[in-house]
Amino acid sequence: MGSVLLVDDDQGLRAMLSFSLKGSGFSVYEAETTIDAIALLKEQVVEVVVLDLGMPPNEHAATEGLKLLDWISEEMLSTKVIVLTGQSADETSYASIKYGAFDFLTKPVEFGVLKQSIDRALLFLKQSLKLKEQEGVQKIELDLEMAKGVKAARNAAELKLLKQVLSDTEFNIHEVARRLGLKRENVYYLINKYGIERS
């Protein structure tokens, strides 16, 4: 059905959501901290992350959760993040959207509402993959400061597309060059230009 990572320092809530999601056919992984989540995401393909913002060392602020959200948006380009938090929606929804959240839910949440959000995220991923495979169209999302101009926008788009194709091909340079219509030398140049390292 789909893979979900629950990132929350509340073990009881994680256990309850994990039980319900597994009962609905999802593969479920759990992480208690940002460090645990990043380690798991580097080893395991996960389609959807359900993320609490208030985590150790400062459970009463959104700092740790937003750091993880930003990292996922930059490094795990095909992963959708659903923020599920007890933090004030007025204070954290803007930041969540800014850092790339697919959806924003507040605690307590009914399981049906969370499941619908996960289902929407998986549908979006499935259709994006279909679009890429059938029409060769890669959807990328960019956050640009308009005042920085066209060159900065071009570089941001180039970097995002390159990282996505490198991820999709598991860093196969020949395949990246084929998909992007470039020579391999040009791919190596771009990798060096942006300081991209194989993870």
Tab-separated table of C-alpha atoms in Angstrom, residues 57-154:
chain	number	residue	atom	x	y	z
A	57	PRO	CA	16.087	18.684	22.738
A	58	ASN	CA	13.400	21.407	22.656
A	59	GLU	CA	9.968	19.777	22.607
A	60	HIS	CA	8.157	23.103	23.026
A	61	ALA	CA	9.541	24.678	19.857
A	62	ALA	CA	9.301	23.641	16.219
A	63	THR	CA	13.037	23.969	15.556
A	64	GLU	CA	14.013	20.270	15.372
A	65	GLY	CA	11.033	19.264	13.264
A	66	LEU	CA	11.569	22.124	10.828
A	67	LYS	CA	15.257	21.196	10.485
A	68	LEU	CA	14.257	17.661	9.528
A	69	LEU	CA	11.549	18.919	7.163
A	70	ASP	CA	14.081	21.155	5.416
A	71	TRP	CA	16.581	18.269	5.144
A	72	ILE	CA	13.951	15.949	3.639
A	73	SER	CA	12.899	18.636	1.133
A	74	GLU	CA	16.512	19.014	-0.003
A	75	GLU	CA	17.723	15.407	0.132
A	76	MET	CA	14.706	13.099	-0.245
A	77	LEU	CA	13.019	14.751	-3.195
A	78	SER	CA	10.362	12.083	-3.760
A	79	THR	CA	9.294	11.848	-0.110
A	80	LYS	CA	6.160	13.693	1.007
A	81	VAL	CA	5.990	15.074	4.546
A	82	ILE	CA	2.803	15.453	6.546
A	83	VAL	CA	3.288	17.610	9.606
A	84	LEU	CA	1.278	16.345	12.594
A	85	THR	CA	1.904	18.564	15.568
A	86	GLY	CA	0.540	19.863	18.825
A	87	GLN	CA	2.246	23.208	18.182
A	88	SER	CA	0.114	26.278	17.430
A	89	ALA	CA	-1.130	26.115	13.833
A	90	ASP	CA	-0.823	29.890	13.457
A	91	GLU	CA	2.854	29.779	14.361
A	92	THR	CA	3.955	26.612	12.590
A	93	SER	CA	1.793	26.123	9.487
A	94	TYR	CA	3.537	28.945	7.589
A	95	ALA	CA	6.997	27.589	8.417
A	96	SER	CA	5.896	24.046	7.533
A	97	ILE	CA	4.739	25.129	4.090
A	98	LYS	CA	7.882	27.227	3.636
A	99	TYR	CA	10.084	24.196	4.314
A	100	GLY	CA	8.165	21.869	2.003
A	101	ALA	CA	5.363	20.109	3.907
A	102	PHE	CA	2.791	18.342	1.748
A	103	ASP	CA	0.081	18.701	4.416
A	104	PHE	CA	-0.367	20.131	7.908
A	105	LEU	CA	-2.499	18.477	10.609
A	106	THR	CA	-2.883	19.335	14.283
A	107	LYS	CA	-3.064	16.952	17.226
A	108	PRO	CA	-5.239	15.311	18.239
A	109	VAL	CA	-6.153	13.953	14.821
A	110	GLU	CA	-8.689	11.297	13.898
A	111	PHE	CA	-7.031	8.322	12.239
A	112	GLY	CA	-9.332	8.636	9.202
A	113	VAL	CA	-8.148	12.199	8.581
A	114	LEU	CA	-4.494	11.164	8.805
A	115	LYS	CA	-5.074	8.182	6.519
A	116	GLN	CA	-6.761	10.412	3.920
A	117	SER	CA	-3.771	12.743	3.991
A	118	ILE	CA	-1.349	9.821	3.545
A	119	ASP	CA	-3.486	8.421	0.719
A	120	ARG	CA	-3.421	11.823	-1.049
A	121	ALA	CA	0.364	12.018	-0.689
A	122	LEU	CA	0.764	8.511	-2.146
A	123	LEU	CA	-1.612	9.329	-5.009
A	124	PHE	CA	0.402	12.460	-5.769
A	125	LEU	CA	3.641	10.439	-5.794
A	126	LYS	CA	2.125	7.728	-8.006
A	127	GLN	CA	0.782	10.199	-10.554
A	128	SER	CA	4.042	12.179	-10.583
A	129	LEU	CA	5.929	8.957	-11.343
A	130	LYS	CA	3.443	8.109	-14.093
A	131	LEU	CA	3.897	11.586	-15.577
A	132	LYS	CA	7.670	11.144	-15.508
A	133	GLU	CA	7.578	7.663	-17.063
A	134	GLN	CA	4.926	8.310	-19.723
A	135	GLU	CA	5.707	11.871	-20.740
A	136	GLY	CA	9.253	12.460	-19.505
A	137	VAL	CA	8.042	15.301	-17.296
A	138	GLN	CA	9.817	15.747	-13.951
A	139	LYS	CA	7.923	17.874	-11.447
A	140	ILE	CA	10.211	19.992	-9.296
A	141	GLU	CA	9.273	22.541	-6.695
A	142	LEU	CA	11.414	25.598	-6.145
A	143	ASP	CA	11.479	28.228	-3.446
A	144	LEU	CA	13.030	31.314	-4.981
A	145	GLU	CA	13.799	34.768	-3.711
A	146	MET	CA	12.536	36.896	-6.581
A	147	ALA	CA	15.071	39.668	-5.964
A	148	LYS	CA	17.975	37.305	-6.698
A	149	GLY	CA	17.029	37.185	-10.368
A	150	VAL	CA	16.926	34.734	-13.221
A	151	LYS	CA	20.430	33.275	-12.821
A	152	ALA	CA	19.710	32.186	-9.247
A	153	ALA	CA	16.405	30.663	-10.397
A	154	ARG	CA	18.136	28.791	-13.218
